[in-house]
């Protein structure tokens, strides 16, 4: 099992396992793509909590900049009103609905953020890291980013150029503004990447960043004076800070930078910044350079996930291809939703959502392999032992193989989910184990053994059912970070709380200690974990 010592809950100032999502633009409602990153972070942090570590999970919203300002104008409200409405009506409720257990929710319009941001940039200005200059270039409001010629596509006319991400025309911006001396940080960044080979993941993302930084970095324009929806520069209030410079700092302002030194020491540097691959450069180049300039430690890892695609393009709000997560959860349920995207799309690669694929996996993996196993075992303990879990008095090689299978599943899942962020691989290992338990029951045929009334026959039947129930005890713990409600139902059905306490109190380290579920537990059939989809849509 992977080492957990440096995040243990003992010691007041022990470092926490701190994971962040990007803070999302509130120009529109969330879609499957945003939920993908946020669910991944939730599973990762729940996994670490289940290791007994001190954990901090941060998400939030990015509320400044032209994109938000224009959306608010188009809707006839102030930008702040627009943000308040979207945050309260769309973003926060979705995270609650998807059972996201974030520890904090930062909004970049909050005073706790804007005050610290001003202090941070003032400090860089005082250190000579920021200077005044002029800039002109093509700008994509969708990305809130100046574009390089290589990042543009030809538009409808000779003069029109399109952003390659949004496929919409870029605008020509010409301004006098302030610059951050990013160009000075190229060699230091390359040195840092070389010394910290795991800083950027996956390898394809790391290579992309290396290639980018190996070319000459340009200084970064960090202020705007043609609109005012942003954090004013403290030394020149005619300018607001470029939205990305303000946004990146959420990771430290929420963690207590400049306001709570003790908490900041515990939380910073972050363990993992989760980002979509489209915003990798901001996190792996600009953010580290800004932190270097401020003299702060750099995050430990930046992990980029791939895109959910629609018709071969990135699913996006701007392109109106966003599917609302609730369109799927209303049919498949929240836990199946959390399961499907992390199971079906290897983290780091692009993938498409398909209703057919979701349906197929729901039916075969969740309802048949897993749900049926749980209900069959509970039903047999009910039928043959009046719902009281018997002891395993006649265990042999077959039972040992199941116990070994649980140990392997726990070890592989701990490494893959907890360390490598290979969610698909970790979930596959757990479901391999579920298959193994199904195979064990098929081979042992408890329904036939039940016909043998001899003492030996009863002991054999008791052993088989105990083994299956104990396997489910382990499965409930391993699946708890991914499917919390389902795991709770299973925990209740096994009567596990009586002897073992709450599911939330179980740890990854003890999951494979075979025999934890005490004989005598009250096993009940409970709700079907994954009802048939036809019944569900008909109801
Ligand atoms: O970029 N597939 O916010 P944003 C997978 N505010 N993930 C997707 C996705 C898709 N089709 N679409 C979006 C911003 N995402 C900035 C971030 S951070 C300091 C500032 C996810 O609302 C993915 O994680 O455009 C991506 O990085 C994030 O949503 C961007 O959301």
Coordinates of C-alpha atoms and ligand atoms in Angstrom, one line a residue:
X1 CA 0.0 0.0 0.0
X2 CA 1.3 3.5 -0.8
X3 CA 2.9 5.5 2.0
X4 CA 0.6 7.8 3.7
X5 CA 2.8 9.1 6.4
X6 CA 3.4 12.6 5.2
X7 CA -0.3 13.5 5.1
X8 CA -1.3 11.7 8.4
X9 CA -3.8 13.5 10.5
X10 CA -1.5 13.6 13.5
X11 CA 0.5 16.8 14.1
X12 CA -1.2 20.2 14.0
X13 CA 0.8 21.5 11.0
X14 CA 1.2 18.2 9.0
X15 CA 0.8 19.0 5.3
X16 CA -2.6 18.3 3.9
X17 CA -3.4 16.5 0.6
X18 CA -4.7 19.5 -1.3
X19 CA -6.4 19.1 -4.6
X20 CA -8.0 21.8 -6.7
X21 CA -10.2 21.9 -9.8
X22 CA -10.1 24.8 -12.2
X23 CA -12.4 27.6 -11.2
X24 CA -15.1 27.6 -13.8
X25 CA -16.3 30.6 -15.8
X26 CA -19.9 31.4 -14.9
X27 CA -20.8 32.7 -18.3
X28 CA -23.2 29.7 -18.5
X29 CA -24.3 26.6 -16.8
X30 CA -22.1 23.6 -16.1
X31 CA -21.9 20.7 -18.6
X32 CA -20.5 17.2 -18.6
X33 CA -17.0 18.5 -19.2
X34 CA -16.9 20.5 -16.0
X35 CA -18.4 17.7 -14.0
X36 CA -15.8 15.3 -15.4
X37 CA -12.9 17.2 -13.8
X38 CA -14.9 17.9 -10.6
X39 CA -16.0 14.3 -10.1
X40 CA -12.4 13.1 -10.7
X41 CA -11.1 15.4 -8.0
X42 CA -13.9 14.3 -5.7
X43 CA -13.0 10.6 -6.1
X44 CA -9.3 11.4 -5.6
X45 CA -9.9 13.4 -2.4
X46 CA -12.4 10.9 -1.0
X47 CA -9.8 8.2 -1.6
X48 CA -7.2 10.1 0.3
X49 CA -9.7 10.9 3.1
X50 CA -10.3 7.2 3.3
X51 CA -6.6 6.6 3.8
X52 CA -7.0 8.7 6.9
X53 CA -5.1 11.6 5.5
X54 CA -5.8 15.3 6.1
X55 CA -7.4 16.4 2.9
X56 CA -8.5 19.7 1.4
X57 CA -10.6 19.9 -1.8
X58 CA -11.1 23.2 -3.5
X59 CA -13.4 24.2 -6.3
X60 CA -15.0 27.5 -7.3
X61 CA -15.9 30.0 -10.0
X62 CA -14.0 32.5 -12.1
X63 CA -16.1 35.6 -12.3
X64 CA -14.1 38.4 -13.9
X65 CA -13.1 39.3 -17.5
X66 CA -14.7 40.2 -20.7
X67 CA -16.6 37.0 -21.3
X68 CA -18.6 37.3 -18.1
X69 CA -19.1 41.0 -18.6
X70 CA -20.5 40.6 -22.1
X71 CA -22.8 37.8 -21.0
X72 CA -24.2 39.9 -18.2
X73 CA -24.7 42.8 -20.6
X74 CA -26.5 40.6 -23.1
X75 CA -28.8 39.5 -20.3
X76 CA -29.4 43.0 -19.0
X77 CA -28.0 42.6 -15.5
X78 CA -24.8 43.6 -13.8
X79 CA -21.9 41.2 -13.9
X80 CA -22.1 40.7 -10.2
X81 CA -25.8 39.9 -10.4
X82 CA -25.2 37.5 -13.2
X83 CA -22.5 35.7 -11.3
X84 CA -24.5 35.5 -8.1
X85 CA -27.4 34.0 -10.0
X86 CA -25.4 31.4 -11.9
X87 CA -23.4 30.3 -8.8
X88 CA -26.4 29.9 -6.6
X89 CA -28.8 28.5 -9.2
X90 CA -26.5 26.3 -11.3
X91 CA -23.0 25.7 -10.1
X92 CA -23.3 25.0 -6.4
X93 CA -26.5 23.0 -6.7
X94 CA -24.9 20.7 -9.3
X95 CA -21.9 19.9 -7.1
X96 CA -24.3 19.1 -4.3
X97 CA -26.4 16.9 -6.6
X98 CA -23.3 15.1 -7.7
X99 CA -22.2 14.6 -4.1
X100 CA -19.0 16.6 -4.5
X101 CA -17.5 16.9 -1.0
X102 CA -15.4 20.1 -1.5
X103 CA -14.0 21.7 1.6
X104 CA -14.3 25.2 0.2
X105 CA -15.8 27.1 -2.8
X106 CA -14.0 30.2 -3.9
X107 CA -15.5 32.9 -6.0
X108 CA -13.0 35.4 -7.5
X109 CA -15.3 38.3 -6.7
X110 CA -15.0 37.6 -2.9
X111 CA -13.2 40.2 -0.9
X112 CA -11.0 37.5 0.6
X113 CA -9.7 36.8 -2.9
X114 CA -9.5 40.3 -4.4
X115 CA -7.6 41.8 -1.4
X116 CA -4.9 39.1 -1.5
X117 CA -4.6 39.3 -5.2
X118 CA -3.9 43.0 -5.0
X119 CA -1.2 42.4 -2.3
X120 CA 0.3 39.7 -4.5
X121 CA 0.6 41.8 -7.6
X122 CA 1.7 44.9 -5.7
X123 CA 4.6 42.8 -4.3
X124 CA 5.6 41.7 -7.8
X125 CA 5.4 45.3 -9.0
X126 CA 7.6 46.4 -6.1
X127 CA 10.1 43.7 -6.9
X128 CA 10.3 45.0 -10.5
X129 CA 8.7 41.9 -12.0
X130 CA 5.9 44.0 -13.6
X131 CA 6.5 46.9 -16.1
X132 CA 4.3 49.1 -18.3
X133 CA 4.4 48.5 -22.1
X134 CA 2.2 48.2 -25.2
X135 CA 0.7 45.2 -26.9
X136 CA -1.3 44.3 -29.9
X137 CA -2.4 40.9 -31.1
X138 CA -5.3 38.6 -31.8
X139 CA -7.4 37.8 -28.8
X140 CA -10.0 35.1 -28.2
X141 CA -12.6 36.1 -25.6
X142 CA -13.8 32.5 -25.3
X143 CA -10.3 31.5 -24.1
X144 CA -9.6 34.9 -22.6
X145 CA -6.2 34.7 -24.2
X146 CA -4.0 36.3 -26.8
X147 CA -3.3 33.8 -29.5
X148 CA -0.1 33.0 -31.4
X149 CA -0.3 32.9 -35.3
X150 CA 0.0 29.1 -35.2
X151 CA -3.1 28.8 -33.0
X152 CA -5.4 30.5 -35.6
X153 CA -7.5 29.0 -38.4
X154 CA -8.6 30.8 -41.5
X155 CA -12.1 32.4 -41.3
X156 CA -14.8 33.2 -43.8
X157 CA -12.9 36.2 -45.3
X158 CA -9.3 36.9 -46.0
X159 CA -8.9 39.0 -42.9
X160 CA -10.9 36.8 -40.5
X161 CA -9.0 34.4 -38.3
X162 CA -10.6 31.9 -36.0
X163 CA -9.6 30.6 -32.6
X164 CA -8.7 26.9 -33.1
X165 CA -10.5 25.9 -29.8
X166 CA -13.7 27.9 -30.2
X167 CA -13.8 28.1 -34.0
X168 CA -15.0 31.7 -33.6
X169 CA -13.4 34.9 -34.9
X170 CA -10.6 36.4 -32.7
X171 CA -10.5 40.2 -32.0
X172 CA -7.6 42.5 -32.6
X173 CA -6.6 44.1 -29.3
X174 CA -4.2 47.0 -29.0
X175 CA -3.5 48.4 -25.6
X176 CA -1.0 50.0 -23.3
X177 CA -0.8 47.7 -20.3
X178 CA 1.3 46.1 -17.7
X179 CA 3.5 43.1 -18.3
X180 CA 4.9 40.4 -16.2
X181 CA 8.5 39.4 -17.0
X182 CA 7.6 35.9 -18.0
X183 CA 10.5 35.7 -20.5
X184 CA 13.0 35.8 -17.7
X185 CA 11.6 32.5 -16.3
X186 CA 12.2 30.1 -19.2
X187 CA 15.5 28.7 -18.0
X188 CA 14.3 28.4 -14.4
X189 CA 11.1 26.7 -15.5
X190 CA 13.1 24.2 -17.6
X191 CA 15.4 23.5 -14.7
X192 CA 12.3 22.9 -12.5
X193 CA 10.7 20.5 -14.9
X194 CA 13.9 18.6 -15.2
X195 CA 14.3 18.3 -11.4
X196 CA 10.6 17.4 -11.0
X197 CA 9.8 15.0 -13.8
X198 CA 6.3 14.2 -12.3
X199 CA 5.3 17.9 -12.1
X200 CA 3.2 17.8 -15.3
X201 CA 1.2 14.7 -16.2
X202 CA 0.5 12.8 -18.4
X203 CA 3.7 12.6 -20.4
X204 CA 2.1 14.0 -23.5
X205 CA 1.1 17.1 -21.6
X206 CA 4.6 17.5 -20.2
X207 CA 6.1 17.2 -23.6
X208 CA 3.8 19.9 -25.0
X209 CA 4.8 22.3 -22.2
X210 CA 8.5 21.5 -22.6
X211 CA 8.3 22.3 -26.3
X212 CA 6.5 25.5 -25.6
X213 CA 9.0 26.7 -22.9
X214 CA 12.0 25.7 -25.0
X215 CA 11.0 28.4 -27.5
X216 CA 11.5 31.9 -26.3
X217 CA 8.8 32.9 -23.8
X218 CA 7.2 36.3 -24.3
X219 CA 6.4 38.6 -21.4
X220 CA 2.7 38.4 -20.4
X221 CA 0.3 41.2 -20.6
X222 CA -1.4 41.3 -17.2
X223 CA -3.7 44.2 -17.3
X224 CA -6.6 45.7 -19.3
X225 CA -7.8 49.3 -19.5
X226 CA -10.7 49.0 -22.0
X227 CA -13.2 47.6 -19.5
X228 CA -13.4 47.5 -15.7
X229 CA -14.8 44.1 -14.7
X230 CA -11.8 42.8 -12.8
X231 CA -9.5 43.4 -9.8
X232 CA -8.1 47.0 -10.0
X233 CA -4.3 47.3 -10.1
X234 CA -3.5 48.9 -6.7
X235 CA -0.9 51.3 -8.2
X236 CA -2.9 52.2 -11.3
X237 CA -6.7 52.0 -10.9
X238 CA -7.3 52.7 -14.6
X239 CA -6.3 49.1 -15.2
X240 CA -7.9 45.8 -14.1
X241 CA -5.9 42.7 -13.8
X242 CA -6.0 40.2 -16.6
X243 CA -8.6 37.6 -15.6
X244 CA -6.2 34.7 -15.7
X245 CA -3.7 36.3 -13.4
X246 CA -6.5 37.0 -10.9
X247 CA -7.9 33.5 -11.4
X248 CA -4.8 31.4 -10.9
X249 CA -4.3 33.0 -7.5
X250 CA -7.5 31.4 -6.2
X251 CA -5.4 28.4 -5.3
X252 CA -3.4 30.4 -2.7
X253 CA -6.0 33.0 -1.6
X254 CA -8.5 30.2 -0.7
X255 CA -5.7 28.4 1.2
X256 CA -5.0 31.3 3.5
X257 CA -2.2 33.1 1.7
X258 CA -1.7 36.5 3.4
X259 CA -4.6 35.9 5.8
X260 CA -3.9 32.7 7.8
X261 CA -0.3 31.7 7.7
X262 CA -0.8 28.6 9.8
X263 CA -3.4 27.2 7.4
X264 CA -1.4 28.2 4.4
X265 CA 1.7 26.3 5.7
X266 CA -0.5 23.3 6.0
X267 CA -2.1 23.5 2.6
X268 CA 0.5 25.0 0.3
X269 CA 2.1 23.8 -1.9
X270 CA -1.0 22.0 -3.4
X271 CA -0.6 18.3 -4.1
X272 CA -2.5 18.3 -7.4
X273 CA -4.0 20.9 -9.6
X274 CA -6.5 19.2 -11.9
X275 CA -6.9 21.0 -15.2
X276 CA -8.3 20.4 -18.6
X277 CA -5.6 20.1 -21.2
X278 CA -6.8 23.4 -22.8
X279 CA -5.6 25.4 -19.7
X280 CA -2.4 23.5 -19.1
X281 CA 0.0 26.3 -20.1
X282 CA -1.6 28.7 -17.6
X283 CA -1.0 26.2 -14.8
X284 CA 2.3 24.7 -15.9
X285 CA 4.1 27.8 -17.2
X286 CA 2.5 31.1 -16.1
X287 CA 1.4 30.1 -12.6
X288 CA 4.8 28.5 -11.6
X289 CA 6.6 31.6 -13.0
X290 CA 4.4 33.9 -11.0
X291 CA 5.0 31.9 -7.8
X292 CA 8.8 31.9 -8.5
X293 CA 8.6 35.6 -8.8
X294 CA 6.8 35.9 -5.5
X295 CA 9.2 33.5 -3.8
X296 CA 6.5 30.9 -3.0
X297 CA 6.8 27.1 -3.4
X298 CA 5.4 25.5 -6.6
X299 CA 2.5 23.0 -6.6
X300 CA 3.6 19.4 -6.6
X301 CA 1.7 18.2 -9.7
X302 CA -0.4 19.6 -12.5
X303 CA -2.5 16.8 -14.0
X304 CA -4.3 17.5 -17.3
X305 CA -7.5 15.6 -18.3
X306 CA -8.6 15.1 -21.9
X307 CA -11.8 16.5 -23.4
X308 CA -15.2 15.1 -23.6
X309 CA -16.0 15.4 -27.3
X310 CA -19.2 16.0 -29.2
X311 CA -19.2 15.2 -32.9
X312 CA -15.4 15.3 -32.9
X313 CA -15.2 18.7 -31.1
X314 CA -14.6 19.7 -27.5
X315 CA -17.9 19.9 -25.7
X316 CA -18.3 23.6 -24.8
X317 CA -20.6 26.3 -23.5
X318 CA -19.5 28.7 -26.2
X319 CA -20.3 26.2 -29.0
X320 CA -23.6 25.3 -27.4
X321 CA -22.7 21.6 -27.3
X322 CA -22.8 21.3 -23.5
X323 CA -25.0 18.5 -22.1
X324 CA -26.3 19.1 -18.6
X325 CA -25.2 16.4 -16.2
X326 CA -28.8 16.2 -14.8
X327 CA -30.0 15.0 -18.2
X328 CA -28.0 11.9 -17.5
X329 CA -28.4 11.5 -13.7
X330 CA -32.2 11.7 -14.0
X331 CA -32.0 8.5 -16.1
X332 CA -28.9 6.6 -14.7
X333 CA -28.6 8.0 -11.2
X334 CA -25.8 10.0 -9.6
X335 CA -23.5 7.1 -8.6
X336 CA -23.7 5.4 -12.1
X337 CA -22.9 8.8 -13.5
X338 CA -19.8 9.2 -11.3
X339 CA -18.8 5.7 -12.3
X340 CA -19.3 5.9 -16.0
X341 CA -17.1 8.8 -17.0
X342 CA -14.2 7.7 -14.9
X343 CA -14.5 4.1 -15.9
X344 CA -15.1 4.6 -19.7
X345 CA -12.5 7.3 -20.5
X346 CA -8.9 6.8 -19.5
X347 CA -7.9 10.0 -17.6
X348 CA -5.8 12.2 -19.8
X349 CA -7.2 11.1 -23.1
X350 CA -10.2 12.5 -25.1
X351 CA -13.4 10.5 -25.1
X352 CA -16.9 10.7 -26.3
X353 CA -20.1 10.2 -24.3
X354 CA -22.5 7.8 -25.8
X355 CA -25.9 6.9 -24.4
X356 CA -25.6 3.4 -25.8
X357 CA -22.2 2.8 -24.1
X358 CA -23.5 4.2 -20.8
X359 CA -26.5 1.9 -21.0
X360 CA -24.4 -1.1 -21.8
X361 CA -22.0 -0.5 -19.0
X362 CA -24.8 0.3 -16.5
X363 CA -26.6 -3.0 -17.3
X364 CA -23.6 -5.3 -17.5
X365 CA -21.2 -3.9 -15.0
X366 CA -23.3 -2.1 -12.4
X367 CA -26.7 -3.9 -12.5
X368 CA -25.7 -7.5 -13.4
X369 CA -22.1 -8.0 -12.1
X370 CA -22.3 -5.8 -9.0
X371 CA -25.9 -5.1 -8.1
X372 CA -27.1 -8.7 -8.6
X373 CA -24.2 -10.1 -6.6
X374 CA -25.1 -7.9 -3.6
X375 CA -28.8 -8.8 -3.8
X376 CA -28.2 -12.5 -4.3
X377 CA -25.9 -12.7 -1.3
X378 CA -28.3 -10.9 0.9
X379 CA -31.2 -13.0 -0.3
X380 CA -29.4 -16.2 0.4
X381 CA -28.3 -15.2 3.9
X382 CA -32.0 -14.3 4.4
X383 CA -33.3 -17.6 3.0
X384 CA -30.8 -20.0 4.5
X385 CA -29.7 -18.3 7.8
X386 CA -32.7 -16.0 8.6
X387 CA -30.7 -12.9 7.8
X388 CA -28.0 -13.6 10.4
X389 CA -24.5 -13.8 8.9
X390 CA -23.0 -17.2 9.7
X391 CA -19.3 -17.8 10.5
X392 CA -16.9 -19.3 8.0
X393 CA -15.9 -22.5 9.8
X394 CA -14.9 -24.5 6.7
X395 CA -12.7 -22.1 4.7
X396 CA -10.2 -23.6 2.2
X397 CA -8.3 -22.7 -0.9
X398 CA -11.2 -21.3 -2.8
X399 CA -11.9 -18.9 0.1
X400 CA -8.3 -17.9 0.3
X401 CA -8.3 -17.0 -3.4
X402 CA -11.2 -14.6 -2.7
X403 CA -9.3 -13.1 0.2
X404 CA -6.2 -12.7 -2.0
X405 CA -8.3 -11.2 -4.7
X406 CA -9.5 -8.5 -2.3
X407 CA -6.0 -7.7 -1.3
X408 CA -4.9 -7.3 -4.9
X409 CA -7.9 -5.2 -5.8
X410 CA -7.2 -2.9 -2.8
X411 CA -3.5 -2.6 -3.6
X412 CA -3.9 -1.9 -7.3
X413 CA -6.8 0.5 -6.7
X414 CA -4.8 2.4 -4.1
X415 CA -1.9 2.8 -6.4
X416 CA -3.9 3.6 -9.5
X417 CA -6.6 5.9 -8.0
X418 CA -4.7 7.4 -5.1
X419 CA -1.3 8.0 -6.8
X420 CA -1.5 7.6 -10.5
X421 CA -4.9 9.2 -11.0
X422 CA -5.6 6.2 -13.3
X423 CA -9.2 6.1 -12.3
X424 CA -10.2 3.7 -15.1
X425 CA -7.4 1.3 -14.1
X426 CA -8.3 1.4 -10.4
X427 CA -12.0 0.9 -11.0
X428 CA -11.3 -2.0 -13.4
X429 CA -9.3 -3.7 -10.6
X430 CA -12.2 -3.4 -8.2
X431 CA -14.6 -4.8 -10.8
X432 CA -12.2 -7.6 -11.6
X433 CA -12.7 -8.6 -8.0
X434 CA -16.4 -8.4 -8.3
X435 CA -16.2 -10.7 -11.3
X436 CA -14.0 -13.1 -9.3
X437 CA -16.6 -13.2 -6.5
X438 CA -19.4 -14.0 -9.0
X439 CA -17.2 -16.7 -10.4
X440 CA -16.6 -18.1 -6.9
X441 CA -20.4 -18.4 -6.3
X442 CA -20.9 -20.0 -9.7
X443 CA -18.3 -22.6 -8.8
X444 CA -19.4 -23.2 -5.3
X445 CA -23.1 -23.3 -6.1
X446 CA -24.4 -22.5 -2.6
X447 CA -28.0 -23.1 -3.8
X448 CA -27.1 -26.7 -4.3
X449 CA -25.0 -27.0 -1.1
X450 CA -28.2 -25.7 0.7
X451 CA -29.9 -29.0 -0.2
X452 CA -27.4 -30.8 2.0
X453 CA -28.7 -30.7 5.5
X454 CA -25.8 -32.4 7.2
X455 CA -23.6 -30.5 9.6
X456 CA -20.9 -30.5 7.0
X457 CA -23.2 -29.2 4.4
X458 CA -24.4 -26.3 6.7
X459 CA -20.8 -25.4 7.5
X460 CA -19.9 -25.3 3.9
X461 CA -22.9 -23.2 3.0
X462 CA -22.1 -20.8 5.9
X463 CA -18.5 -20.5 4.7
X464 CA -19.5 -19.7 1.1
X465 CA -22.0 -17.0 2.2
X466 CA -19.7 -15.5 4.7
X467 CA -17.0 -15.3 2.1
X468 CA -19.3 -13.6 -0.4
X469 CA -20.5 -11.1 2.2
X470 CA -17.0 -10.4 3.4
X471 CA -16.0 -9.8 -0.2
X472 CA -18.9 -7.3 -0.5
X473 CA -17.7 -5.6 2.7
X474 CA -14.4 -4.9 1.1
X475 CA -16.0 -3.9 -2.2
X476 CA -18.2 -1.3 -0.4
X477 CA -15.2 0.3 1.1
X478 CA -13.2 0.4 -2.1
X479 CA -16.2 1.8 -4.0
X480 CA -17.1 4.4 -1.4
X481 CA -15.1 7.2 -2.9
X482 CA -16.6 6.6 -6.3
X483 CA -20.2 5.7 -5.5
X484 CA -20.9 6.9 -2.0
X485 CA -24.7 6.4 -1.9
X486 CA -24.5 2.9 -3.3
X487 CA -21.7 1.9 -0.9
X488 CA -23.8 3.2 2.0
X489 CA -26.7 1.1 0.9
X490 CA -24.5 -2.0 0.6
X491 CA -23.0 -1.2 4.0
X492 CA -26.5 -1.1 5.5
X493 CA -27.6 -4.3 3.8
X494 CA -24.6 -6.1 5.2
X495 CA -25.3 -4.9 8.7
X496 CA -21.7 -3.9 8.8
X497 CA -22.1 -0.8 11.0
X498 CA -23.1 -2.8 14.0
X499 CA -19.6 -4.4 14.3
X500 CA -17.4 -2.0 12.3
X501 CA -19.0 1.4 12.7
X502 CA -19.8 3.9 9.9
X503 CA -18.6 3.3 6.4
X504 CA -16.9 6.7 6.5
X505 CA -14.7 5.4 9.4
X506 CA -13.2 2.6 7.3
X507 CA -9.7 3.0 5.9
X508 CA -8.0 1.8 2.8
X509 CA -5.2 0.2 4.8
X510 CA -7.6 -2.2 6.6
X511 CA -9.9 -3.0 3.7
X512 CA -8.0 -6.2 2.9
X513 CA -7.9 -7.5 6.5
X514 CA -9.9 -10.6 5.8
X515 CA -12.6 -11.5 8.3
X516 CA -13.4 -8.0 9.6
X517 CA -17.2 -8.4 9.0
X518 CA -18.3 -10.0 12.3
X519 CA -20.4 -13.2 12.1
X520 CA -23.8 -12.5 13.6
X521 CA -24.3 -9.3 11.5
X522 CA -27.9 -8.7 10.4
X523 CA -28.1 -8.9 6.7
X524 CA -31.1 -7.4 4.9
X525 CA -32.0 -7.3 1.3
X526 CA -32.5 -3.5 1.1
X527 CA -33.0 -1.5 -2.1
X528 CA -31.8 -2.8 -5.4
X529 CA -28.5 -1.0 -6.0
X530 CA -29.0 -0.5 -9.8
X531 CA -32.6 -0.8 -10.9
X532 CA -33.3 -1.9 -14.4
X533 CA -33.3 1.2 -16.7
X534 CA -36.6 0.5 -18.3
X535 CA -38.4 0.5 -15.0
X536 CA -36.7 3.6 -14.0
X537 CA -37.5 5.7 -17.1
X538 CA -41.1 4.4 -16.9
X539 CA -41.6 5.5 -13.3
Ligands
LIG1 O1 -10.9 27.7 -18.4 N1 -14.1 18.0 -21.5 O2 -12.9 27.8 -17.1 P1 -13.9 27.0 -18.0 C1 -13.4 17.9 -20.4 N2 -11.9 29.8 -15.8 N3 -13.2 18.9 -19.5 C2 -13.8 20.0 -19.8 C3 -14.5 20.3 -21.0 C4 -14.6 19.2 -21.9 N4 -15.3 19.2 -23.0 N5 -15.0 21.5 -21.0 C5 -14.5 22.1 -19.8 C6 -11.6 28.2 -17.4 N6 -13.9 21.2 -19.1 C7 -10.9 29.1 -16.4 C8 -10.1 28.3 -15.5 S1 -8.4 28.1 -13.4 C9 -7.5 29.1 -12.5 C10 -9.3 29.1 -14.5 C11 -13.2 21.4 -17.8 O3 -15.2 27.2 -17.4 C12 -11.7 21.3 -17.8 O4 -11.2 20.9 -16.6 O5 -13.7 27.2 -19.4 C13 -11.3 22.7 -18.2 O6 -10.0 23.0 -17.8 C14 -12.3 23.5 -17.3 O7 -13.5 22.7 -17.4 C15 -12.4 24.9 -17.9 O8 -13.6 25.5 -17.5

